[in-house]
Amino acid sequence: MVSAVRLAKRYRTVTALDGVDLAICRGEVFGFIGPNGAGKTTLIRAIVGALRPTSGTVTVLGLDPLADRWELRGRIGYMPQQPALYPDLTTRRNLAFFAAAHRRRGDGADIDRTLAVVELADRAGDPVRTLSGGMRQRVSLACALVHEPALVILDEPTSGVDPELRAAFWEHFRAMAAAGATVIVSTHQMSEALMCDRVALLRRGRVIATEDPGVLLRSGRATVELWRDGVRTSVTLDDYPSQLPGLIGDGVDRIEVTLEPLDEIVLRLVAGDKR
Amino acid sequence: MTAAATHPSRAGAVTRNALAQLAGDRRFLILSTVVPIVVIYLLKVFWDALDTPLLQQSRFAVPGGVFIVHFVTYVLTAIVLVRERVAATMERMFISGYRPGEIVAGYLGAYTLLATFQSVLILAWLTWLFDLGLGLGGTLQVYLVMWLMAVVSMALGMLVSNFARNEGQVFPFIPLVMMPPVFLSGMIVGVDALPTWARVVSHIVPLRYAVDVIHKITDGVGALSAWGSLLTLPALAAAILFLAARTLREEV
């Protein structure tokens, strides 16, 4: 669906991508996780054909994002990091304009359906400048989805979105993937990694790990508190799935396991610590 | 599929979008109509203060009015398009599938419509204020020149916006594009009176051709007696628009 081979983008003084290899499958919800400046947006822009890589290749839906851009752009939906909307136009007009790029009728059912998904049907007639930041984010998402693309690429779609709506967004991303679409989401919210089928961890322009987030979670440390004959001891396990069974022996009254949170695991990985 | 696969429906969508933005941005509409009106009034005040009955009023007032349209249209078009770049809606247009030619054609459509009304207003004001007395034929001919200059100015604004990353970067281009016409177009001093090098440079100044045609109209011999200059204006507009579409950057 999307693949990158030794993809690099260098500016005069900055290396934004430094030899990225990637393979994203159809129907996956794939996360780009990493701190600000890790190269997430640059990678996304290379995928959508908004920048020319210095070296390496990207293939999207079997096409070259630059040479075949017009064919590709009809099949992808892209939500940039900043909302990129027309503030003086209404929500509906913004959607109609981006739908018209795909030569879809601007007043049809597509728009109503998409507005319902982002829960903005009641604000369809309001100028975007009158909406809150989170609402603008939803309009921007709607603009990326209105033509039902096969590949959806979302650059930090949930930033500025409240937790309730964030959960609804993720539910929708999962539903799109279940319906056969491929969803690429970048985020610096580590907790969102768990919502992805797989994640690529980015650090300084490199992919340092591509994992199932469950595997990532199991690779974390665990702090175990044991009560044996009324005496409490505490140990930290580096590989708890294999070490933990050995601890549960005779005389253990009580055991409490605290797993390292995913965001700490990811932070540790992107900071360059050994596992 | 290539960039050549442009479609009128997409250019139409850009036009509708630009018009809707205009309708939603009253300040812009007011600036693009009120500013020329006020400046032309100042031109009249200046003219009356000069008190030179020997000079033919229309010979200076009409080119002055056309210059004001040229200036305002150029600056506003450049700023609107740079604003699209800053807001990242330009990039989003591309990634959504709008072709450069469709964006240029779409904006041209919308702003031509604006310029059509703007030119009517300005010419009516100019005619009344300066009592031009050009007759219906002469007035319509001046209107055509003013309208063509508005299109040339939009094209220039679009072209310049391609070389600016933000609104601030538009400003150096304003004197660069707008000051030479003041001196090299024949608006104040005839082109023939200029030194050779300046006469050569004046050929790339669109206003020179407009002033040439206007002088023929105000002299009463009609626009067609300067048919070369009259045809040069749309040709220049087409050439600049072509350049604008070619230099519209899609990627970095």
Coordinates of C-alpha atoms in Angstrom, one line a residue, chain A residues 9 11 45 48-52 66-71 73-74 76 78-80 82-86 88-89 93-94 96-103 129 139-144, chain B residues 1-5 7 9-10 13-22 24-26 83-100 102 107 250-252:
Chain A
K9 CA 15.2 14.4 2.8
Y11 CA 17.7 20.6 3.7
R45 CA 4.6 15.1 3.0
V48 CA 1.4 12.7 -0.4
G49 CA 3.9 14.1 -2.9
A50 CA 4.2 17.5 -1.3
L51 CA 8.0 17.4 -1.2
R52 CA 10.7 15.9 -3.4
L66 CA 5.4 12.9 -7.6
A67 CA 5.4 11.5 -11.2
D68 CA 1.9 10.0 -10.8
R69 CA 0.6 12.7 -8.5
W70 CA -2.7 13.5 -10.3
E71 CA -3.7 9.9 -10.4
R73 CA -4.4 12.5 -5.4
G74 CA -7.8 11.3 -6.4
I76 CA -5.8 9.7 -1.0
Y78 CA -4.8 14.2 3.4
M79 CA -5.3 16.2 6.6
P80 CA -2.4 18.6 7.2
Q82 CA -2.6 23.1 10.5
P83 CA -6.3 23.1 9.6
A84 CA -5.7 24.7 6.1
L85 CA -9.3 25.8 5.7
Y86 CA -11.1 29.0 4.4
D88 CA -14.6 33.1 5.9
L89 CA -16.4 30.2 4.3
R93 CA -18.6 25.3 1.6
N94 CA -15.1 24.2 2.7
A96 CA -17.8 21.2 -1.0
F97 CA -14.6 22.9 -2.3
F98 CA -12.4 20.0 -1.5
A99 CA -15.0 17.5 -2.7
A100 CA -15.1 19.4 -6.0
A101 CA -11.4 18.7 -6.6
H102 CA -12.5 15.1 -7.1
R103 CA -15.3 16.3 -9.3
R129 CA -13.7 31.3 11.8
V139 CA -13.8 20.2 9.6
S140 CA -10.2 19.6 8.4
L141 CA -10.6 15.9 9.0
A142 CA -14.0 16.0 7.1
C143 CA -12.3 17.6 4.1
A144 CA -9.9 14.7 4.0
Chain B
M1 CA -2.7 11.2 -16.2
T2 CA -0.8 14.5 -16.4
A3 CA -1.1 18.1 -15.3
A4 CA -2.6 18.6 -18.8
A5 CA -5.7 16.8 -17.6
H7 CA -11.0 20.2 -16.1
S9 CA -15.4 22.1 -13.4
R10 CA -12.4 22.3 -11.1
A13 CA -14.9 25.4 -8.3
V14 CA -11.8 27.6 -7.6
T15 CA -13.7 30.6 -9.1
R16 CA -16.8 30.0 -6.9
N17 CA -14.5 29.5 -3.9
A18 CA -12.6 32.8 -4.5
L19 CA -15.9 34.6 -5.0
A20 CA -17.3 33.2 -1.8
Q21 CA -14.2 34.3 0.0
L22 CA -14.6 37.8 -1.4
G24 CA -17.1 36.8 3.2
D25 CA -14.2 39.3 3.4
R26 CA -15.9 42.7 3.3
R83 CA -2.4 34.3 2.1
E84 CA -3.5 31.0 0.5
R85 CA 0.1 29.8 0.7
V86 CA 0.6 30.9 4.3
A87 CA -2.7 29.2 5.4
A88 CA -1.5 26.1 3.6
T89 CA -4.8 26.0 1.6
M90 CA -2.7 26.3 -1.6
E91 CA -0.9 23.1 -0.7
R92 CA -4.1 21.4 0.3
M93 CA -5.6 22.4 -3.1
F94 CA -2.8 20.7 -4.8
I95 CA -2.9 17.5 -2.7
S96 CA -6.7 17.4 -3.2
G97 CA -6.1 17.3 -6.9
Y98 CA -6.4 20.9 -8.2
R99 CA -4.0 21.5 -11.0
P100 CA -1.9 24.7 -11.2
E102 CA -7.0 25.3 -12.8
Y107 CA -8.7 32.9 -9.5
E250 CA 3.6 22.4 -5.8
E251 CA 6.3 21.0 -3.7
V252 CA 9.4 22.0 -1.7

